Tab-separated table of C-alpha atoms in Angstrom:
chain	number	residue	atom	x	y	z
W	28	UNK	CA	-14.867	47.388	-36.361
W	29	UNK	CA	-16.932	48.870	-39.393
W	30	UNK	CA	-18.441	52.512	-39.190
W	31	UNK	CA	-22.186	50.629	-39.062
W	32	UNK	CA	-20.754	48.790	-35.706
W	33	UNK	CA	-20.024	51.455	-34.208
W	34	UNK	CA	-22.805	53.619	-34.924
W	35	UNK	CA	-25.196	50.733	-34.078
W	36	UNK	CA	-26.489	49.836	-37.509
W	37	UNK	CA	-25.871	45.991	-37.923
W	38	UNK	CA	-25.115	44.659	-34.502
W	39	UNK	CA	-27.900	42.631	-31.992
W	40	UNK	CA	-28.030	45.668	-30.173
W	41	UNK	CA	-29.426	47.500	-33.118
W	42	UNK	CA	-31.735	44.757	-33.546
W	43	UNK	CA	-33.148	45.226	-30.286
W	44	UNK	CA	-33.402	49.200	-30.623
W	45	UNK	CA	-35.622	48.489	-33.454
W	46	UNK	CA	-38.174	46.323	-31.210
W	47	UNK	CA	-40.443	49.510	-30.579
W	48	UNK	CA	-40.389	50.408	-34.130
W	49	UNK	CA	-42.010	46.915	-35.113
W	50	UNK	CA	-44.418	46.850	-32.044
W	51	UNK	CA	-45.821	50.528	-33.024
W	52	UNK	CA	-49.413	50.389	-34.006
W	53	UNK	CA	-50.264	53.933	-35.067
W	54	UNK	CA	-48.704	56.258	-36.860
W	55	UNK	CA	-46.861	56.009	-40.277
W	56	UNK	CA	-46.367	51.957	-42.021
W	57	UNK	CA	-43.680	52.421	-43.500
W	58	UNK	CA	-41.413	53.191	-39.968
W	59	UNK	CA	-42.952	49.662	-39.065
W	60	UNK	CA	-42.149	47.700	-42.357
W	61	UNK	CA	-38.836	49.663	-42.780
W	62	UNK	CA	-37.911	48.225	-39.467
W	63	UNK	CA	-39.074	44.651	-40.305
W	64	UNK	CA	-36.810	44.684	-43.229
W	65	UNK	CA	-33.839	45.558	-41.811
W	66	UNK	CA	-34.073	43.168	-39.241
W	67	UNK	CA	-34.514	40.761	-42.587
W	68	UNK	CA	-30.921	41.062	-43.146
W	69	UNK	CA	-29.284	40.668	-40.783
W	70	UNK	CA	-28.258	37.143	-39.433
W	71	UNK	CA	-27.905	37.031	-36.007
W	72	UNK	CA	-31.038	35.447	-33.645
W	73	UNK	CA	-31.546	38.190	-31.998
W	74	UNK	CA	-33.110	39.859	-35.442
W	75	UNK	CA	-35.649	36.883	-35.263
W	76	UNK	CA	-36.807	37.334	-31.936
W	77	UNK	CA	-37.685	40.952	-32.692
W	78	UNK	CA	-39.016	39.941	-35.302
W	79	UNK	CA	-41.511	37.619	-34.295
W	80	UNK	CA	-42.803	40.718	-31.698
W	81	UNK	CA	-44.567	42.200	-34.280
W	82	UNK	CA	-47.387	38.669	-33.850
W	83	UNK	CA	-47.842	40.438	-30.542
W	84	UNK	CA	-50.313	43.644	-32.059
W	85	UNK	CA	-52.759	44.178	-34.520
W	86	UNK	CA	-53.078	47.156	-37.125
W	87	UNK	CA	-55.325	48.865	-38.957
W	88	UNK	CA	-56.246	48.084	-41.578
W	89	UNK	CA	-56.404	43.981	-41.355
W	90	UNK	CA	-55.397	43.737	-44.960
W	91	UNK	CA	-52.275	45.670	-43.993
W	92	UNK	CA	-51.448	43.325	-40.661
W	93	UNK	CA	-51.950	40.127	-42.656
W	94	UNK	CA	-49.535	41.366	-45.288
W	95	UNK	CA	-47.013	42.181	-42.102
W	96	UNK	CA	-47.397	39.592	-40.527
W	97	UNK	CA	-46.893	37.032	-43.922
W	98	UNK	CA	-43.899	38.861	-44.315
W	99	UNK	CA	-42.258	37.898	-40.562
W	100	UNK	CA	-43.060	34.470	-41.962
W	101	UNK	CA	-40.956	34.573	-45.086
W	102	UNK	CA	-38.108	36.977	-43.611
W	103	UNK	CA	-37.302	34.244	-40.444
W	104	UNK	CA	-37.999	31.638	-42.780
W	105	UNK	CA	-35.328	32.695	-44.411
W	106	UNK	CA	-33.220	32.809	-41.527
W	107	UNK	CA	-33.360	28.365	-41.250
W	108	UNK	CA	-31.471	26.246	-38.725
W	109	UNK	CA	-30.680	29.390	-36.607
W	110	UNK	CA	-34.288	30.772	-36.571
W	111	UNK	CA	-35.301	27.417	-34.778
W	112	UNK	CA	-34.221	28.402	-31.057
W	113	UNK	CA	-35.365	31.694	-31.224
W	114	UNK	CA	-38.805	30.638	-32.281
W	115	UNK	CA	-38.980	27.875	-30.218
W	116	UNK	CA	-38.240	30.287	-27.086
W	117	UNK	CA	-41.828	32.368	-28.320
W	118	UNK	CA	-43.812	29.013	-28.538
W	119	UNK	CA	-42.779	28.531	-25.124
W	120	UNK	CA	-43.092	31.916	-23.583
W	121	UNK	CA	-45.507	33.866	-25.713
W	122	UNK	CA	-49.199	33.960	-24.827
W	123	UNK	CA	-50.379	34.762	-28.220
W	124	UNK	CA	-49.390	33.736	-31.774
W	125	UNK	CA	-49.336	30.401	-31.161
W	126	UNK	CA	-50.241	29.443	-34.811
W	127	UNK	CA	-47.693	31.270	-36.483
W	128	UNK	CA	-44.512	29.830	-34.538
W	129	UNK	CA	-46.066	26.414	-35.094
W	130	UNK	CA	-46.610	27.217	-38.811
W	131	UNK	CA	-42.720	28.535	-38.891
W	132	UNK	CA	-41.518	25.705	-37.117
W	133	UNK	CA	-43.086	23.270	-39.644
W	134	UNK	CA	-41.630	24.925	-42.277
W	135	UNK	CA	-38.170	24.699	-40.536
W	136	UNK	CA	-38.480	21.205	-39.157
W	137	UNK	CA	-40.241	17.806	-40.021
W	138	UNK	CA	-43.466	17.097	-38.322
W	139	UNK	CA	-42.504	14.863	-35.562
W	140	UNK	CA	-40.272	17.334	-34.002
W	141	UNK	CA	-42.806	20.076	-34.204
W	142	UNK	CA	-44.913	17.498	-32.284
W	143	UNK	CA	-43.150	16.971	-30.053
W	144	UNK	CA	-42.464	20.286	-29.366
W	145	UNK	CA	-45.666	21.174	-29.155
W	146	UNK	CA	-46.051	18.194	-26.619
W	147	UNK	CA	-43.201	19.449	-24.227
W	148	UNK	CA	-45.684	23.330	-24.479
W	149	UNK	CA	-48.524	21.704	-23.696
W	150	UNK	CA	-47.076	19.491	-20.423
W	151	UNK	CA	-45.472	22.796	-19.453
W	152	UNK	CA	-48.536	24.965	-19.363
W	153	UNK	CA	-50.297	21.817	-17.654
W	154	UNK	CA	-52.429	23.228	-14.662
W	155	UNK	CA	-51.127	26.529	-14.970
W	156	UNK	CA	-53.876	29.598	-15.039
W	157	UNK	CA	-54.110	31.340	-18.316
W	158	UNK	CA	-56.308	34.157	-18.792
W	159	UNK	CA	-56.486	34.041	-22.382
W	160	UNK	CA	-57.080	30.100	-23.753
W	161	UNK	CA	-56.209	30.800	-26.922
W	162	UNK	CA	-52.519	29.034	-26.657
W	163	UNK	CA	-53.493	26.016	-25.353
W	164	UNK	CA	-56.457	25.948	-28.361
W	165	UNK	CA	-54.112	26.300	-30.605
W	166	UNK	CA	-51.393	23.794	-29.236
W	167	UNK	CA	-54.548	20.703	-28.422
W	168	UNK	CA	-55.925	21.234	-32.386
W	169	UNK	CA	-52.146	20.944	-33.728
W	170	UNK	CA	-51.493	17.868	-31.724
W	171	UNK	CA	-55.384	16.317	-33.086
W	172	UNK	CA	-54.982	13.176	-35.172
W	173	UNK	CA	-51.186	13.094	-34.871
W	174	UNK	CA	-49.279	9.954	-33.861
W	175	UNK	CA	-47.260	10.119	-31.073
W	176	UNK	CA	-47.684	8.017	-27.293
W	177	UNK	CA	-46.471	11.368	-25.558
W	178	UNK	CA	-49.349	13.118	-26.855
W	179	UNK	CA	-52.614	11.318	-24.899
W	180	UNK	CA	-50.831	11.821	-21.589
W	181	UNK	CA	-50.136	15.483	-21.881
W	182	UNK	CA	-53.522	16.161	-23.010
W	183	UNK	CA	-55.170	14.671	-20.251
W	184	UNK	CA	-55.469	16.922	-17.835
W	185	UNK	CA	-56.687	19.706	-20.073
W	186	UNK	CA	-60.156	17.553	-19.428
W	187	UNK	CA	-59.473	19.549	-16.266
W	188	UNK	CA	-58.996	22.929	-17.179
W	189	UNK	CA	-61.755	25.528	-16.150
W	190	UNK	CA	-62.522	26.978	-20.106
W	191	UNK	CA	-64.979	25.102	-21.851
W	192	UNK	CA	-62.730	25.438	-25.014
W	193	UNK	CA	-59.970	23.653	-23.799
W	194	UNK	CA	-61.849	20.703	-22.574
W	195	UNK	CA	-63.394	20.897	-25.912
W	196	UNK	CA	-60.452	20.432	-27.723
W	197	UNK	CA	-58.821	17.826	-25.002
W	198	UNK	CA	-61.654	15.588	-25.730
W	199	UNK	CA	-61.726	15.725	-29.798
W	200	UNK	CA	-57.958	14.880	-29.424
W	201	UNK	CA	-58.317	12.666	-27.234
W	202	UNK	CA	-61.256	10.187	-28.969
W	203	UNK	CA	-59.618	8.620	-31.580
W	204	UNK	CA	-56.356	7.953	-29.840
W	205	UNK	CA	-58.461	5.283	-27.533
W	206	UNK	CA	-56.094	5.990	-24.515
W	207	UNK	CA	-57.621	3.618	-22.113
W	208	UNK	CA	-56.520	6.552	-18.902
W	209	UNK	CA	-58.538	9.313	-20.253
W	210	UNK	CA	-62.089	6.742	-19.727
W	211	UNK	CA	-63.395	7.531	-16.068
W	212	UNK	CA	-62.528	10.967	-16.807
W	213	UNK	CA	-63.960	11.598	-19.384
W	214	UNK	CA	-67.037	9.585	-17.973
W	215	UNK	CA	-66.659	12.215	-14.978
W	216	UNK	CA	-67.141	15.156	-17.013
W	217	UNK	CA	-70.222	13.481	-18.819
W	218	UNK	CA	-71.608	12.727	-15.489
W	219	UNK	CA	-71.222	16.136	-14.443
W	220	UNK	CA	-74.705	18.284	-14.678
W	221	UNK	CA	-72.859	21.392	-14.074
W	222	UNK	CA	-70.650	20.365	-17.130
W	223	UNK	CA	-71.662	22.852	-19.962
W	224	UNK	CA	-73.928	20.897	-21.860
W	225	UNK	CA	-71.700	20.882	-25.500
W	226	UNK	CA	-68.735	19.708	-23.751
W	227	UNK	CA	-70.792	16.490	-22.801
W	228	UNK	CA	-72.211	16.073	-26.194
W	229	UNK	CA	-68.125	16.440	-27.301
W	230	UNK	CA	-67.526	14.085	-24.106
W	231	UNK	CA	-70.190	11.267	-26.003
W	232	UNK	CA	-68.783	11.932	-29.246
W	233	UNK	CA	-65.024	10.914	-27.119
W	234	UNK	CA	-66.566	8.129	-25.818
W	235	UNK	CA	-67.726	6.682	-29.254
W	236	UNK	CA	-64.779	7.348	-31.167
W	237	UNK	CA	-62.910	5.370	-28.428
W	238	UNK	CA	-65.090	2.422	-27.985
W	239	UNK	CA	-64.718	3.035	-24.068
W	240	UNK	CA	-67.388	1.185	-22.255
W	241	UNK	CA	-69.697	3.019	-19.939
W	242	UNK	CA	-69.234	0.823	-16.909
W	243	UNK	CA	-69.491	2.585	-13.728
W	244	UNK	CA	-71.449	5.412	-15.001
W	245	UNK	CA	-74.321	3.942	-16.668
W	246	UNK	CA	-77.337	5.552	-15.389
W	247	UNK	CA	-75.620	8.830	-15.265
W	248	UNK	CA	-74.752	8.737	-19.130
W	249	UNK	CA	-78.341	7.610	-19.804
W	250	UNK	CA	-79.331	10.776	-18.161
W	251	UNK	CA	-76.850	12.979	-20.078
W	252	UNK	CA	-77.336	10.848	-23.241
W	253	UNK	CA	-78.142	13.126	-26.652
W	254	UNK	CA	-78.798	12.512	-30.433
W	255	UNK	CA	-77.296	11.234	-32.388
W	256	UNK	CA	-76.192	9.053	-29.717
W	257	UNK	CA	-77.419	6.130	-28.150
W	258	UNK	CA	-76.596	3.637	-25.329
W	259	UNK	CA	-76.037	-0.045	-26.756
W	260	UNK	CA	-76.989	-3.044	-24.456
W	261	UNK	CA	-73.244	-3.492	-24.569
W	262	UNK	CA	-72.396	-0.500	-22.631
W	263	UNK	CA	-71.411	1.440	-25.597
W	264	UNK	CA	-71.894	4.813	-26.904
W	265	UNK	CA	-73.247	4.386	-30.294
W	266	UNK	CA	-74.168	7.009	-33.286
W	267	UNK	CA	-76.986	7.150	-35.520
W	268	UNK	CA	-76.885	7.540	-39.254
């Protein structure tokens, strides 16, 4: 055992002492970004989990917490295959930051696995009550105008969810991948007066990008009906221009 061992200085357990040191907002930078280094090199997951806490606050000034928080992107970059679990664990468990572990991950992995991770989040969070929708925002834009039959089905029953911002982003993701399921329901929410009234404009603009028909629900998406749509005699919602 090294003299650094035992004092602490290299080990996961000195990786976790120096969790409050990159989660401390006030006070003097350079403790913060010393901290954030060190944790740099060394190469052991535990460094990247603590590292990724410091997505979890915001300092003054915002110059200063964008050039932190660039630099937890390049340092667990730099960690590769074994940064992977580690930041896959945050996706999963963290509230906030969203963005930046799915920006990490796509540096670490190709597309279709980031998908699908993002896919397995998004059926896990499924019905659950968030009081901040900012992760499942995030998670619904990522997954819009990607390619994969897993993704329609776990963004479903987001058309569901009480925030008008995730039903706003259920619906654009949802239009062009024509998933013949998601039709009455998103018919439903059109139909629905109480419905804010720019998630049933984003509910039309569903309903055109899929082709879905209107059957069932014709008089009730007259009503509802907005520019620059239009009802065809066909059933379908049409756009002008």
């Amino acid at each position: 055992m090294g003299i650094f061992d035992f004092l602490g200085g290299s080990g996961p357990d000195k990786a976790l002492k120096l969790k409050s040191k990159v989660t401390q907002k006030y006070g003097d930078p350079s403790s913060r970004q010393k901290a954030l280094q060190q944790l740099g090199e060394m190469k052991f997951p535990e460094a990247v989990g603590v590292l990724l806490q410091r997505y979890n606050i915001t300092v003054e000034p915002l110059t200063t917490d964008t050039d932190e928080k660039e630099h937890v992107f390049e340092l667990v970059k730099a960690f590769g295959q074994d940064a992977i679990a580690p930041v896959t664990e945050f996706l999963r468990k963290n509230e906030a930051a969203t963005s930046w572990a799915l920006r990490i991950l796509e540096a670490l992995l190709p597309e279709a696995e980031v998908t699908r991770l993002a896919v397995d989040t998004l059926t896990e969070l499924s019905g659950k009550y968030m009081r901040n929708h900012e992760k499942q925002v995030v998670l619904l834009h990522y997954v819009t105008g990607k390619q994969d039959p897993r993704i329609a089905p776990a963004v479903l029953p987001y058309l569901e969810d009480m925030a008008a911002d995730v039903k706003l982003a259920a619906l654009k993701a949802l239009g062009p991948l024509k998933h013949e399921p998601a039709r009455e329901p998103i018919l439903k929410l059109l139909a629905n007066k109480e419905i804010a009234r720019r998630v049933q404009t984003a509910a039309l603009a569903a309903l055109h990008e899929s082709g879905f028909g209107v059957q069932g629900y014709r008089e009730k998406v007259e009503e509802a009906m907005t520019e620059p749509f239009f009802l065809d005699g066909n059933g379908l919602v049409q756009r002008r221009g």
